[in-house]
Amino acid sequence: MERSYEKYFRQNRLPHLWCPGCGNGIAMKAIVQAIEKKGLSQDNTVIVSGIGCSSRASGYMDFDTLHTAHGRAIPFATGIKLANPDLNVVVITGDGDCTAIGGNHFIHGCRRNVDLTIVLFNNEIYGMTGGQASPMTPLGKKATTAPYGSVDRPFDACKLAQAAGATYVARSTAFHVNHLVDMIAGGLDNKGFSFIEAYVQCPTAYGRKNKMGSPANMLKWMRDNAVMKAAWDKLPDDKKTGEKFPIGLFYSAPAEDYDTAYDEVIERAGGATK
Amino acid sequence: MAKARLMQGNEACAEGAIAAGVNFFAGYPITPSTEIAETMAKLLPKHGGKFVQMEDEIGSMGAILGAALAGAKSMDATSGPGFSLKQELIGYAACAEIPCVLVNVQRVGPSTGQPTAPSQADVMQARWGTHGDHPIIALAPWSVRETYDVTVMAVNYAERFRTPVILLMDEVVGHLREKVVLPEHVDVYPRRKPKKTRAEGYQPYTPDDDLVPNVADFGQGYHIHVTGLIHDETGFPVGSPKITEDSIARLHEKIARAGDEIIHTESSFMDDAEYAVLAYGGTARTAYEAVRAARAKGIKVGLVRLITIWPFADKVVAALAKKMKGILVAEMNYGQLVGEVRRAAAGACPVELCGKYNMQAFVPAEIESAIDALVAAHQ
């Protein structure tokens, strides 16, 4: 039986280079399932990525794809969308790519509200370079550059996105696959800057450093610690402890996207819109 | 007949860009280039194009590359500190072969330097600023009208060679105001198009006869992959030594092969000259006056002006050196292009530097004295 999502992959580029048990493949598949669900055309959809483990996904996906420089996916995507608004533009990034070296582009992307869908694969570590701490490595967790546990306070990328002006903000995990697909699909629906954080397990670097066990155990950790937003909101603060974290649609406030606003600029300036 | 207009160099750059088909500009404010962004913000929407002010210099460079891949002709403008920040993505554009024009209206550095006094000290950075082996095209206009023409040339070269082109202006020319009559028509090099369909086995990085690939714009159904990793003709990364070597060689060769056609120089008073002043950009204006003054005193000196800085005019300089008793290189820096002139002259005649790096543009008397000294030293 042919699996309907297979046509969205470049079969000749597979197998992927990710480690056995890596969660990136789950998140990548969730993106194409969301694309399928929303009926986006492969010819009219562009996948843009930065640098890092997450960002190698673009090469496996059968669309026009762009593997940019470290941290720069959002500016490239901004140029693509403004130059050709008919294209659907999806950005794949990682926790280091998006919130460290690309942090400024990220917050300004949120503010500018160009119609882009950003999916951040959060493995809580720099995987490609061998396991250094990222701005999303939790306090106390170990990395090669935090051998005694990280003392560097992490970002909550969803709160950051919302505060910076993103018009759609959601989080899910590689365990909650159907939910993740829904969260991404909702982002594709929003005509504006949509941000979806996808927890993915990195058994090789993060998992091993922090004694999280097998990839399956890391997925179980997501199952046991992720709390759906509705339940999370009802939890008293003293229960929001340990490693528990909320998932779900955190924020949705559609607003005029940059390109629509700019069309009005073109009109005011007396230029012809196409 | 077109009307004469009083215009600034930076404005002429923006006007030239639009005439050449630029329909996307991303920028970040920095003196002395800001008028280019301001003029683009005003003019582009009138022409149906788009302007976006990005969060930083790197972001604006990223945006123009994305726009170019989606089919736009795109441009960005900056000055020294911003030029340093953009080096990363200039290399990306060279490697992934993305057409774009980056204007650098040079000011005094290093670092924040002397904002925003004139300088020509980014000449070598334009050539070697980004890491790795790569070719570059850099052009330096000397007047407002020429800024218009050279901007059109820059956009056309970017498209023709699918390469970043640096428009290496300086504060003198950028802020100069002159009366200009703009042409009613300019020749525009169109975006290169794929010559095969996907079914016919199209590969985005297969070089055409001129060694330049016909990379499809996004959204045309080709499903291409673009990366800053070294890639083969399919566009996908490969770890092959052979392909790495061939790719880097082709990047250089596609521009080297065009050769003299893209190397523009201009000679004045050179017919019977025994000495030459070599200059470019704003400094060439002053050098022209100095040469005229020296001629009035009976010195057989002429001016050779470089319009194309990179690739360097090796043949022109080599031939010149064989005929001259001496060459004086005038530039607003501690000595940059003079090294290239000495390399190309290969000892055929003495090459002296007349450098200035004190925030002030040359005055003719300074270059005239240097001509006198050159003549006295090398009879």
Coordinates of C-alpha atoms in Angstrom, one line a residue, chain B residues 79-80 83-84 87 90 102-110 118-130 134-141 165-171 278-284 306-313 329-341 343 353-356 362:
Chain B
S79 CA 28.5 51.0 4.0
G80 CA 31.6 49.6 5.7
F83 CA 29.5 45.4 4.4
S84 CA 31.4 43.4 7.0
Q87 CA 30.1 38.9 3.9
I90 CA 27.8 37.3 -0.2
L102 CA 25.1 44.9 -3.2
V103 CA 26.0 48.5 -3.0
N104 CA 28.8 49.6 -0.6
V105 CA 29.1 53.4 -0.3
Q106 CA 32.5 53.3 1.4
R107 CA 33.4 55.3 4.4
V108 CA 36.4 55.4 6.7
G109 CA 37.1 52.3 8.7
P110 CA 38.2 50.0 10.4
P118 CA 35.0 59.3 2.3
S119 CA 37.2 56.3 1.8
Q120 CA 38.1 53.6 -0.7
A121 CA 39.4 51.2 1.8
D122 CA 37.0 48.3 1.2
V123 CA 38.5 47.5 -2.2
M124 CA 40.2 44.4 -1.0
Q125 CA 37.3 43.4 1.3
A126 CA 35.1 43.5 -1.8
R127 CA 37.4 40.9 -3.4
W128 CA 38.2 38.7 -0.4
G129 CA 35.8 39.6 2.4
T130 CA 33.8 36.4 2.4
H134 CA 35.1 32.7 -5.0
P135 CA 35.0 35.2 -7.8
I136 CA 33.5 38.6 -7.5
I137 CA 32.5 41.4 -9.8
A138 CA 33.0 44.9 -8.4
L139 CA 32.3 48.2 -10.2
A140 CA 33.2 51.8 -9.2
P141 CA 31.5 54.8 -10.9
V165 CA 27.9 42.0 -7.9
I166 CA 29.4 44.7 -5.6
L167 CA 28.7 48.3 -6.6
L168 CA 31.7 49.8 -4.9
M169 CA 30.8 53.5 -4.5
D170 CA 32.4 56.0 -2.2
E171 CA 31.0 58.8 -0.2
L278 CA 45.6 55.2 -12.2
A279 CA 42.5 56.0 -10.1
Y280 CA 38.9 55.0 -9.6
G281 CA 35.6 56.3 -8.2
G282 CA 35.6 59.7 -6.6
T283 CA 39.4 59.9 -6.5
A284 CA 39.5 59.7 -10.3
L306 CA 39.2 51.7 -13.6
I307 CA 35.4 51.3 -13.8
T308 CA 35.7 47.5 -13.2
I309 CA 37.7 47.0 -10.0
W310 CA 37.2 43.2 -9.9
P311 CA 38.1 41.2 -11.9
F312 CA 41.2 43.3 -12.0
A313 CA 42.4 44.9 -15.3
V329 CA 48.1 55.0 -8.1
A330 CA 45.8 57.4 -6.3
E331 CA 43.3 55.9 -3.8
M332 CA 41.7 56.9 -0.6
N333 CA 43.3 54.3 1.6
Y334 CA 46.6 53.2 3.0
G335 CA 47.5 51.3 -0.1
Q336 CA 45.2 48.6 -1.5
L337 CA 44.8 48.4 -5.2
V338 CA 48.3 49.6 -5.7
G339 CA 49.4 46.1 -4.8
E340 CA 47.4 44.7 -7.7
V341 CA 48.8 47.3 -10.0
R343 CA 51.5 42.7 -9.4
L353 CA 51.2 55.1 -4.2
C354 CA 49.4 58.4 -3.6
G355 CA 47.2 57.3 -0.7
K356 CA 45.0 59.4 1.6
F362 CA 41.9 64.5 -2.3

